[in-house]
Each structure stands twice: as C-alpha cells, then as structure tokens.
mmCIF file with all atom_site columns, N, CA and C in Angstrom:
data_model
loop_
_atom_site.group_PDB
_atom_site.id
_atom_site.type_symbol
_atom_site.label_atom_id
_atom_site.label_alt_id
_atom_site.label_comp_id
_atom_site.label_asym_id
_atom_site.label_entity_id
_atom_site.label_seq_id
_atom_site.pdbx_PDB_ins_code
_atom_site.Cartn_x
_atom_site.Cartn_y
_atom_site.Cartn_z
_atom_site.occupancy
_atom_site.B_iso_or_equiv
_atom_site.pdbx_formal_charge
_atom_site.auth_seq_id
_atom_site.auth_comp_id
_atom_site.auth_asym_id
_atom_site.auth_atom_id
_atom_site.pdbx_PDB_model_num
ATOM 1   N N  . MET A 1 1  ? 0.868   -1.169 0.000  1.00 0.00 ? 192 MET A N  1
ATOM 2   C CA . MET A 1 1  ? 0.000   0.000  0.000  1.00 0.00 ? 192 MET A CA 1
ATOM 3   C C  . MET A 1 1  ? 0.906   1.220  0.000  1.00 0.00 ? 192 MET A C  1
ATOM 4   N N  . ASN A 1 2  ? 0.741   2.053  -1.008 1.00 0.00 ? 193 ASN A N  1
ATOM 5   C CA . ASN A 1 2  ? 1.635   3.204  -1.036 1.00 0.00 ? 193 ASN A CA 1
ATOM 6   C C  . ASN A 1 2  ? 1.146   4.303  -0.101 1.00 0.00 ? 193 ASN A C  1
ATOM 7   N N  . LYS A 1 3  ? 2.014   5.271  0.117  1.00 0.00 ? 194 LYS A N  1
ATOM 8   C CA . LYS A 1 3  ? 1.774   6.350  1.069  1.00 0.00 ? 194 LYS A CA 1
ATOM 9   C C  . LYS A 1 3  ? 0.488   7.115  0.759  1.00 0.00 ? 194 LYS A C  1
ATOM 10  N N  . ASP A 1 4  ? 0.248   7.416  -0.516 1.00 0.00 ? 195 ASP A N  1
ATOM 11  C CA . ASP A 1 4  ? -0.938  8.184  -0.900 1.00 0.00 ? 195 ASP A CA 1
ATOM 12  C C  . ASP A 1 4  ? -2.231  7.419  -0.614 1.00 0.00 ? 195 ASP A C  1
ATOM 13  N N  . ILE A 1 5  ? -2.214  6.129  -0.891 1.00 0.00 ? 196 ILE A N  1
ATOM 14  C CA . ILE A 1 5  ? -3.394  5.307  -0.624 1.00 0.00 ? 196 ILE A CA 1
ATOM 15  C C  . ILE A 1 5  ? -3.631  5.225  0.878  1.00 0.00 ? 196 ILE A C  1
ATOM 16  N N  . PHE A 1 6  ? -2.559  5.047  1.633  1.00 0.00 ? 197 PHE A N  1
ATOM 17  C CA . PHE A 1 6  ? -2.667  4.966  3.090  1.00 0.00 ? 197 PHE A CA 1
ATOM 18  C C  . PHE A 1 6  ? -3.286  6.241  3.642  1.00 0.00 ? 197 PHE A C  1
ATOM 19  N N  . GLU A 1 7  ? -2.766  7.394  3.228  1.00 0.00 ? 198 GLU A N  1
ATOM 20  C CA . GLU A 1 7  ? -3.279  8.679  3.714  1.00 0.00 ? 198 GLU A CA 1
ATOM 21  C C  . GLU A 1 7  ? -4.683  8.951  3.185  1.00 0.00 ? 198 GLU A C  1
ATOM 22  N N  . GLY A 1 8  ? -4.936  8.625  1.933  1.00 0.00 ? 199 GLY A N  1
ATOM 23  C CA . GLY A 1 8  ? -6.228  8.895  1.322  1.00 0.00 ? 199 GLY A CA 1
ATOM 24  C C  . GLY A 1 8  ? -7.368  8.094  1.920  1.00 0.00 ? 199 GLY A C  1
ATOM 25  N N  . ASN A 1 9  ? -7.061  6.918  2.419  1.00 0.00 ? 200 ASN A N  1
ATOM 26  C CA . ASN A 1 9  ? -8.080  6.037  2.991  1.00 0.00 ? 200 ASN A CA 1
ATOM 27  C C  . ASN A 1 9  ? -8.021  6.012  4.510  1.00 0.00 ? 200 ASN A C  1
ATOM 28  N N  . TRP A 1 10 ? -7.400  6.997  5.104  1.00 0.00 ? 201 TRP A N  1
ATOM 29  C CA . TRP A 1 10 ? -7.160  6.983  6.547  1.00 0.00 ? 201 TRP A CA 1
ATOM 30  C C  . TRP A 1 10 ? -8.435  6.801  7.353  1.00 0.00 ? 201 TRP A C  1
ATOM 31  N N  . LYS A 1 11 ? -9.507  7.483  6.987  1.00 0.00 ? 202 LYS A N  1
ATOM 32  C CA . LYS A 1 11 ? -10.746 7.377  7.771  1.00 0.00 ? 202 LYS A CA 1
ATOM 33  C C  . LYS A 1 11 ? -11.251 5.939  7.795  1.00 0.00 ? 202 LYS A C  1
ATOM 34  N N  . GLN A 1 12 ? -11.137 5.238  6.687  1.00 0.00 ? 203 GLN A N  1
ATOM 35  C CA . GLN A 1 12 ? -11.568 3.846  6.632  1.00 0.00 ? 203 GLN A CA 1
ATOM 36  C C  . GLN A 1 12 ? -10.576 2.924  7.356  1.00 0.00 ? 203 GLN A C  1
ATOM 37  N N  . LEU A 1 13 ? -9.295  3.237  7.240  1.00 0.00 ? 204 LEU A N  1
ATOM 38  C CA . LEU A 1 13 ? -8.266  2.369  7.815  1.00 0.00 ? 204 LEU A CA 1
ATOM 39  C C  . LEU A 1 13 ? -8.083  2.559  9.319  1.00 0.00 ? 204 LEU A C  1
ATOM 40  N N  . LYS A 1 14 ? -8.459  3.707  9.807  1.00 0.00 ? 205 LYS A N  1
ATOM 41  C CA . LYS A 1 14 ? -8.224  4.071  11.210 1.00 0.00 ? 205 LYS A CA 1
ATOM 42  C C  . LYS A 1 14 ? -8.746  3.011  12.186 1.00 0.00 ? 205 LYS A C  1
ATOM 43  N N  . GLY A 1 15 ? -9.963  2.556  11.979 1.00 0.00 ? 206 GLY A N  1
ATOM 44  C CA . GLY A 1 15 ? -10.548 1.540  12.858 1.00 0.00 ? 206 GLY A CA 1
ATOM 45  C C  . GLY A 1 15 ? -9.794  0.225  12.779 1.00 0.00 ? 206 GLY A C  1
ATOM 46  N N  . LYS A 1 16 ? -9.371  -0.135 11.576 1.00 0.00 ? 207 LYS A N  1
ATOM 47  C CA . LYS A 1 16 ? -8.629  -1.383 11.398 1.00 0.00 ? 207 LYS A CA 1
ATOM 48  C C  . LYS A 1 16 ? -7.258  -1.294 12.046 1.00 0.00 ? 207 LYS A C  1
ATOM 49  N N  . VAL A 1 17 ? -6.649  -0.115 11.980 1.00 0.00 ? 208 VAL A N  1
ATOM 50  C CA . VAL A 1 17 ? -5.352  0.095  12.631 1.00 0.00 ? 208 VAL A CA 1
ATOM 51  C C  . VAL A 1 17 ? -5.512  -0.061 14.143 1.00 0.00 ? 208 VAL A C  1
ATOM 52  N N  . GLN A 1 18 ? -6.574  0.513  14.688 1.00 0.00 ? 209 GLN A N  1
ATOM 53  C CA . GLN A 1 18 ? -6.783  0.422  16.131 1.00 0.00 ? 209 GLN A CA 1
ATOM 54  C C  . GLN A 1 18 ? -7.132  -1.008 16.554 1.00 0.00 ? 209 GLN A C  1
ATOM 55  N N  . GLU A 1 19 ? -7.823  -1.750 15.688 1.00 0.00 ? 210 GLU A N  1
ATOM 56  C CA . GLU A 1 19 ? -8.090  -3.165 15.970 1.00 0.00 ? 210 GLU A CA 1
ATOM 57  C C  . GLU A 1 19 ? -6.787  -3.938 16.092 1.00 0.00 ? 210 GLU A C  1
ATOM 58  N N  . GLN A 1 20 ? -5.871  -3.692 15.158 1.00 0.00 ? 211 GLN A N  1
ATOM 59  C CA . GLN A 1 20 ? -4.594  -4.404 15.125 1.00 0.00 ? 211 GLN A CA 1
ATOM 60  C C  . GLN A 1 20 ? -3.677  -3.980 16.264 1.00 0.00 ? 211 GLN A C  1
ATOM 61  N N  . TRP A 1 21 ? -3.607  -2.689 16.514 1.00 0.00 ? 212 TRP A N  1
ATOM 62  C CA . TRP A 1 21 ? -2.700  -2.152 17.535 1.00 0.00 ? 212 TRP A CA 1
ATOM 63  C C  . TRP A 1 21 ? -3.537  -1.407 18.577 1.00 0.00 ? 212 TRP A C  1
ATOM 64  N N  . GLY A 1 22 ? -4.162  -2.161 19.455 1.00 0.00 ? 213 GLY A N  1
ATOM 65  C CA . GLY A 1 22 ? -5.100  -1.630 20.430 1.00 0.00 ? 213 GLY A CA 1
ATOM 66  C C  . GLY A 1 22 ? -4.520  -0.644 21.430 1.00 0.00 ? 213 GLY A C  1
ATOM 67  N N  . LYS A 1 23 ? -3.202  -0.619 21.559 1.00 0.00 ? 214 LYS A N  1
ATOM 68  C CA . LYS A 1 23 ? -2.585  0.338  22.483 1.00 0.00 ? 214 LYS A CA 1
ATOM 69  C C  . LYS A 1 23 ? -2.552  1.750  21.920 1.00 0.00 ? 214 LYS A C  1
ATOM 70  N N  . LEU A 1 24 ? -2.831  1.895  20.621 1.00 0.00 ? 215 LEU A N  1
ATOM 71  C CA . LEU A 1 24 ? -2.893  3.229  20.029 1.00 0.00 ? 215 LEU A CA 1
ATOM 72  C C  . LEU A 1 24 ? -4.201  3.878  20.445 1.00 0.00 ? 215 LEU A C  1
ATOM 73  N N  . THR A 1 25 ? -4.126  5.062  20.971 1.00 0.00 ? 216 THR A N  1
ATOM 74  C CA . THR A 1 25 ? -5.321  5.769  21.437 1.00 0.00 ? 216 THR A CA 1
ATOM 75  C C  . THR A 1 25 ? -5.969  6.543  20.294 1.00 0.00 ? 216 THR A C  1
ATOM 76  N N  . ASN A 1 26 ? -7.191  7.000  20.518 1.00 0.00 ? 217 ASN A N  1
ATOM 77  C CA . ASN A 1 26 ? -7.845  7.859  19.522 1.00 0.00 ? 217 ASN A CA 1
ATOM 78  C C  . ASN A 1 26 ? -7.025  9.120  19.286 1.00 0.00 ? 217 ASN A C  1
ATOM 79  N N  . ASP A 1 27 ? -6.442  9.644  20.356 1.00 0.00 ? 218 ASP A N  1
ATOM 80  C CA . ASP A 1 27 ? -5.578  10.830 20.206 1.00 0.00 ? 218 ASP A CA 1
ATOM 81  C C  . ASP A 1 27 ? -4.381  10.520 19.324 1.00 0.00 ? 218 ASP A C  1
ATOM 82  N N  . ASP A 1 28 ? -3.767  9.336  19.518 1.00 0.00 ? 219 ASP A N  1
ATOM 83  C CA . ASP A 1 28 ? -2.644  8.930  18.662 1.00 0.00 ? 219 ASP A CA 1
ATOM 84  C C  . ASP A 1 28 ? -3.084  8.923  17.202 1.00 0.00 ? 219 ASP A C  1
ATOM 85  N N  . LEU A 1 29 ? -4.236  8.325  16.947 1.00 0.00 ? 220 LEU A N  1
ATOM 86  C CA . LEU A 1 29 ? -4.718  8.199  15.577 1.00 0.00 ? 220 LEU A CA 1
ATOM 87  C C  . LEU A 1 29 ? -5.062  9.549  14.966 1.00 0.00 ? 220 LEU A C  1
ATOM 88  N N  . ASP A 1 30 ? -5.558  10.463 15.790 1.00 0.00 ? 221 ASP A N  1
ATOM 89  C CA . ASP A 1 30 ? -5.835  11.814 15.292 1.00 0.00 ? 221 ASP A CA 1
ATOM 90  C C  . ASP A 1 30 ? -4.545  12.545 14.923 1.00 0.00 ? 221 ASP A C  1
ATOM 91  N N  . VAL A 1 31 ? -3.514  12.361 15.722 1.00 0.00 ? 222 VAL A N  1
ATOM 92  C CA . VAL A 1 31 ? -2.212  12.993 15.445 1.00 0.00 ? 222 VAL A CA 1
ATOM 93  C C  . VAL A 1 31 ? -1.583  12.388 14.191 1.00 0.00 ? 222 VAL A C  1
ATOM 94  N N  . ILE A 1 32 ? -1.716  11.087 14.042 1.00 0.00 ? 223 ILE A N  1
ATOM 95  C CA . ILE A 1 32 ? -1.119  10.369 12.908 1.00 0.00 ? 223 ILE A CA 1
ATOM 96  C C  . ILE A 1 32 ? -1.697  10.857 11.582 1.00 0.00 ? 223 ILE A C  1
ATOM 97  N N  . GLU A 1 33 ? -3.001  11.049 11.519 1.00 0.00 ? 224 GLU A N  1
ATOM 98  C CA . GLU A 1 33 ? -3.696  11.525 10.316 1.00 0.00 ? 224 GLU A CA 1
ATOM 99  C C  . GLU A 1 33 ? -3.300  10.781 9.048  1.00 0.00 ? 224 GLU A C  1
ATOM 100 N N  . GLY A 1 34 ? -3.057  9.493  9.166  1.00 0.00 ? 225 GLY A N  1
ATOM 101 C CA . GLY A 1 34 ? -2.761  8.683  7.990  1.00 0.00 ? 225 GLY A CA 1
ATOM 102 C C  . GLY A 1 34 ? -1.320  8.717  7.528  1.00 0.00 ? 225 GLY A C  1
ATOM 103 N N  . LYS A 1 35 ? -0.452  9.389  8.253  1.00 0.00 ? 226 LYS A N  1
ATOM 104 C CA . LYS A 1 35 ? 0.960   9.449  7.858  1.00 0.00 ? 226 LYS A CA 1
ATOM 105 C C  . LYS A 1 35 ? 1.637   8.156  8.296  1.00 0.00 ? 226 LYS A C  1
ATOM 106 N N  . ARG A 1 36 ? 2.010   7.374  7.318  1.00 0.00 ? 227 ARG A N  1
ATOM 107 C CA . ARG A 1 36 ? 2.516   6.027  7.572  1.00 0.00 ? 227 ARG A CA 1
ATOM 108 C C  . ARG A 1 36 ? 3.724   6.023  8.508  1.00 0.00 ? 227 ARG A C  1
ATOM 109 N N  . ASP A 1 37 ? 4.640   6.962  8.328  1.00 0.00 ? 228 ASP A N  1
ATOM 110 C CA . ASP A 1 37 ? 5.832   6.990  9.180  1.00 0.00 ? 228 ASP A CA 1
ATOM 111 C C  . ASP A 1 37 ? 5.458   7.278  10.633 1.00 0.00 ? 228 ASP A C  1
ATOM 112 N N  . GLN A 1 38 ? 4.398   8.054  10.837 1.00 0.00 ? 229 GLN A N  1
ATOM 113 C CA . GLN A 1 38 ? 3.957   8.332  12.200 1.00 0.00 ? 229 GLN A CA 1
ATOM 114 C C  . GLN A 1 38 ? 3.255   7.122  12.817 1.00 0.00 ? 229 GLN A C  1
ATOM 115 N N  . VAL A 1 39 ? 2.587   6.334  11.975 1.00 0.00 ? 230 VAL A N  1
ATOM 116 C CA . VAL A 1 39 ? 1.995   5.083  12.471 1.00 0.00 ? 230 VAL A CA 1
ATOM 117 C C  . VAL A 1 39 ? 3.106   4.216  13.039 1.00 0.00 ? 230 VAL A C  1
ATOM 118 N N  . ALA A 1 40 ? 4.182   4.061  12.273 1.00 0.00 ? 231 ALA A N  1
ATOM 119 C CA . ALA A 1 40 ? 5.307   3.240  12.725 1.00 0.00 ? 231 ALA A CA 1
ATOM 120 C C  . ALA A 1 40 ? 5.897   3.786  14.020 1.00 0.00 ? 231 ALA A C  1
ATOM 121 N N  . GLY A 1 41 ? 6.048   5.093  14.099 1.00 0.00 ? 232 GLY A N  1
ATOM 122 C CA . GLY A 1 41 ? 6.611   5.709  15.299 1.00 0.00 ? 232 GLY A CA 1
ATOM 123 C C  . GLY A 1 41 ? 5.748   5.485  16.526 1.00 0.00 ? 232 GLY A C  1
ATOM 124 N N  . LYS A 1 42 ? 4.435   5.609  16.372 1.00 0.00 ? 233 LYS A N  1
ATOM 125 C CA . LYS A 1 42 ? 3.527   5.399  17.503 1.00 0.00 ? 233 LYS A CA 1
ATOM 126 C C  . LYS A 1 42 ? 3.494   3.936  17.925 1.00 0.00 ? 233 LYS A C  1
ATOM 127 N N  . ILE A 1 43 ? 3.530   3.024  16.962 1.00 0.00 ? 234 ILE A N  1
ATOM 128 C CA . ILE A 1 43 ? 3.570   1.593  17.291 1.00 0.00 ? 234 ILE A CA 1
ATOM 129 C C  . ILE A 1 43 ? 4.853   1.300  18.057 1.00 0.00 ? 234 ILE A C  1
ATOM 130 N N  . GLN A 1 44 ? 5.940   1.837  17.565 1.00 0.00 ? 235 GLN A N  1
ATOM 131 C CA . GLN A 1 44 ? 7.243   1.668  18.224 1.00 0.00 ? 235 GLN A CA 1
ATOM 132 C C  . GLN A 1 44 ? 7.172   2.175  19.667 1.00 0.00 ? 235 GLN A C  1
ATOM 133 N N  . GLU A 1 45 ? 6.616   3.342  19.846 1.00 0.00 ? 236 GLU A N  1
ATOM 134 C CA . GLU A 1 45 ? 6.522   3.975  21.161 1.00 0.00 ? 236 GLU A CA 1
ATOM 135 C C  . GLU A 1 45 ? 5.614   3.188  22.111 1.00 0.00 ? 236 GLU A C  1
ATOM 136 N N  . ARG A 1 46 ? 4.427   2.847  21.660 1.00 0.00 ? 237 ARG A N  1
ATOM 137 C CA . ARG A 1 46 ? 3.438   2.178  22.521 1.00 0.00 ? 237 ARG A CA 1
ATOM 138 C C  . ARG A 1 46 ? 3.812   0.741  22.865 1.00 0.00 ? 237 ARG A C  1
ATOM 139 N N  . TYR A 1 47 ? 4.477   0.059  21.934 1.00 0.00 ? 238 TYR A N  1
ATOM 140 C CA . TYR A 1 47 ? 4.767   -1.357 22.134 1.00 0.00 ? 238 TYR A CA 1
ATOM 141 C C  . TYR A 1 47 ? 6.225   -1.631 22.518 1.00 0.00 ? 238 TYR A C  1
ATOM 142 N N  . GLY A 1 48 ? 7.053   -0.600 22.534 1.00 0.00 ? 239 GLY A N  1
ATOM 143 C CA . GLY A 1 48 ? 8.445   -0.774 22.924 1.00 0.00 ? 239 GLY A CA 1
ATOM 144 C C  . GLY A 1 48 ? 9.224   -1.686 21.992 1.00 0.00 ? 239 GLY A C  1
ATOM 145 N N  . ILE A 1 49 ? 8.965   -1.536 20.694 1.00 0.00 ? 240 ILE A N  1
ATOM 146 C CA . ILE A 1 49 ? 9.662   -2.352 19.704 1.00 0.00 ? 240 ILE A CA 1
ATOM 147 C C  . ILE A 1 49 ? 10.527  -1.448 18.826 1.00 0.00 ? 240 ILE A C  1
ATOM 148 N N  . THR A 1 50 ? 11.376  -2.086 18.026 1.00 0.00 ? 241 THR A N  1
ATOM 149 C CA . THR A 1 50 ? 12.253  -1.314 17.144 1.00 0.00 ? 241 THR A CA 1
ATOM 150 C C  . THR A 1 50 ? 11.455  -0.779 15.955 1.00 0.00 ? 241 THR A C  1
ATOM 151 N N  . LYS A 1 51 ? 12.035  0.224  15.309 1.00 0.00 ? 242 LYS A N  1
ATOM 152 C CA . LYS A 1 51 ? 11.408  0.789  14.110 1.00 0.00 ? 242 LYS A CA 1
ATOM 153 C C  . LYS A 1 51 ? 11.277  -0.273 13.027 1.00 0.00 ? 242 LYS A C  1
ATOM 154 N N  . ASP A 1 52 ? 12.310  -1.110 12.883 1.00 0.00 ? 243 ASP A N  1
ATOM 155 C CA . ASP A 1 52 ? 12.254  -2.176 11.880 1.00 0.00 ? 243 ASP A CA 1
ATOM 156 C C  . ASP A 1 52 ? 11.113  -3.146 12.150 1.00 0.00 ? 243 ASP A C  1
ATOM 157 N N  . GLU A 1 53 ? 10.913  -3.497 13.422 1.00 0.00 ? 244 GLU A N  1
ATOM 158 C CA . GLU A 1 53 ? 9.827   -4.410 13.783 1.00 0.00 ? 244 GLU A CA 1
ATOM 159 C C  . GLU A 1 53 ? 8.472   -3.755 13.523 1.00 0.00 ? 244 GLU A C  1
ATOM 160 N N  . ALA A 1 54 ? 8.345   -2.482 13.859 1.00 0.00 ? 245 ALA A N  1
ATOM 161 C CA . ALA A 1 54 ? 7.094   -1.763 13.604 1.00 0.00 ? 245 ALA A CA 1
ATOM 162 C C  . ALA A 1 54 ? 6.799   -1.739 12.103 1.00 0.00 ? 245 ALA A C  1
ATOM 163 N N  . GLU A 1 55 ? 7.810   -1.447 11.300 1.00 0.00 ? 246 GLU A N  1
ATOM 164 C CA . GLU A 1 55 ? 7.644   -1.430 9.836  1.00 0.00 ? 246 GLU A CA 1
ATOM 165 C C  . GLU A 1 55 ? 7.238   -2.807 9.320  1.00 0.00 ? 246 GLU A C  1
ATOM 166 N N  . LYS A 1 56 ? 7.840   -3.846 9.866  1.00 0.00 ? 247 LYS A N  1
ATOM 167 C CA . LYS A 1 56 ? 7.517   -5.214 9.460  1.00 0.00 ? 247 LYS A CA 1
ATOM 168 C C  . LYS A 1 56 ? 6.053   -5.524 9.775  1.00 0.00 ? 247 LYS A C  1
ATOM 169 N N  . GLN A 1 57 ? 5.598   -5.135 10.966 1.00 0.00 ? 248 GLN A N  1
ATOM 170 C CA . GLN A 1 57 ? 4.205   -5.361 11.340 1.00 0.00 ? 248 GLN A CA 1
ATOM 171 C C  . GLN A 1 57 ? 3.254   -4.606 10.414 1.00 0.00 ? 248 GLN A C  1
ATOM 172 N N  . ILE A 1 58 ? 3.617   -3.375 10.064 1.00 0.00 ? 249 ILE A N  1
ATOM 173 C CA . ILE A 1 58 ? 2.767   -2.577 9.165  1.00 0.00 ? 249 ILE A CA 1
ATOM 174 C C  . ILE A 1 58 ? 2.710   -3.224 7.782  1.00 0.00 ? 249 ILE A C  1
ATOM 175 N N  . ARG A 1 59 ? 3.852   -3.660 7.271  1.00 0.00 ? 250 ARG A N  1
ATOM 176 C CA . ARG A 1 59 ? 3.862   -4.306 5.949  1.00 0.00 ? 250 ARG A CA 1
ATOM 177 C C  . ARG A 1 59 ? 2.992   -5.559 5.946  1.00 0.00 ? 250 ARG A C  1
ATOM 178 N N  . THR A 1 60 ? 3.078   -6.348 7.005  1.00 0.00 ? 251 THR A N  1
ATOM 179 C CA . THR A 1 60 ? 2.255   -7.560 7.113  1.00 0.00 ? 251 THR A CA 1
ATOM 180 C C  . THR A 1 60 ? 0.782   -7.186 7.152  1.00 0.00 ? 251 THR A C  1
ATOM 181 N N  . TRP A 1 61 ? 0.452   -6.178 7.945  1.00 0.00 ? 252 TRP A N  1
ATOM 182 C CA . TRP A 1 61 ? -0.929  -5.718 8.067  1.00 0.00 ? 252 TRP A CA 1
ATOM 183 C C  . TRP A 1 61 ? -1.433  -5.184 6.726  1.00 0.00 ? 252 TRP A C  1
ATOM 184 N N  . GLU A 1 62 ? -0.606  -4.397 6.041  1.00 0.00 ? 253 GLU A N  1
ATOM 185 C CA . GLU A 1 62 ? -0.991  -3.836 4.747  1.00 0.00 ? 253 GLU A CA 1
ATOM 186 C C  . GLU A 1 62 ? -1.283  -4.932 3.732  1.00 0.00 ? 253 GLU A C  1
ATOM 187 N N  . SER A 1 63 ? -0.485  -5.991 3.748  1.00 0.00 ? 254 SER A N  1
ATOM 188 C CA . SER A 1 63 ? -0.691  -7.064 2.763  1.00 0.00 ? 254 SER A CA 1
ATOM 189 C C  . SER A 1 63 ? -2.035  -7.763 2.985  1.00 0.00 ? 254 SER A C  1
ATOM 190 N N  . LYS A 1 64 ? -2.546  -7.710 4.202  1.00 0.00 ? 255 LYS A N  1
ATOM 191 C CA . LYS A 1 64 ? -3.847  -8.315 4.506  1.00 0.00 ? 255 LYS A CA 1
ATOM 192 C C  . LYS A 1 64 ? -5.009  -7.378 4.200  1.00 0.00 ? 255 LYS A C  1
ATOM 193 N N  . HIS A 1 65 ? -4.731  -6.071 4.061  1.00 0.00 ? 256 HIS A N  1
ATOM 194 C CA . HIS A 1 65 ? -5.795  -5.079 3.892  1.00 0.00 ? 256 HIS A CA 1
ATOM 195 C C  . HIS A 1 65 ? -5.710  -4.322 2.569  1.00 0.00 ? 256 HIS A C  1
ATOM 196 N N  . LYS A 1 66 ? -5.117  -4.933 1.563  1.00 0.00 ? 257 LYS A N  1
ATOM 197 C CA . LYS A 1 66 ? -5.061  -4.267 0.257  1.00 0.00 ? 257 LYS A CA 1
ATOM 198 C C  . LYS A 1 66 ? -6.455  -4.200 -0.323 1.00 0.00 ? 257 LYS A C  1
ATOM 199 N N  . HIS A 1 67 ? -6.711  -3.132 -1.035 1.00 0.00 ? 258 HIS A N  1
ATOM 200 C CA . HIS A 1 67 ? -8.018  -2.955 -1.663 1.00 0.00 ? 258 HIS A CA 1
ATOM 201 C C  . HIS A 1 67 ? -7.999  -3.555 -3.045 1.00 0.00 ? 258 HIS A C  1
#
C-alpha cells in the first residue's frame, strides 16, 4: 500500500489500525492523520519495539488489507 493510498483512505483504515494495535489511542490516531511513518513511530513507542519491527508489522498488516 503506497503512502498516498494509506493517507487517502485513513478514515476507513483508522478503525482497522486500532483493531490491530489496540494500544494506540484515539488521540494517537488523530495525530497520525494517515501518515505512515507516524503510524510506525507510535507503534514503536506504545509497544516498545524497534522501528524495523514496527515497519515489518505494518507491511504484514498492509498485505492483509489491500483494496
């Protein structure tokens, strides 16, 4: 999923992102506003994982949610 698609579909994806990463708050999601790099940063922060691991989780999640 490219950056434009991720940002363009943010309202639809937001709920699915929160389902996958339940530690992300509504405030986190509002700040993220569909910016993929910020999603990775918040996942990294909330779950205490590396940036590479966060990116890997996002890529796996994206492959399951392609339109």
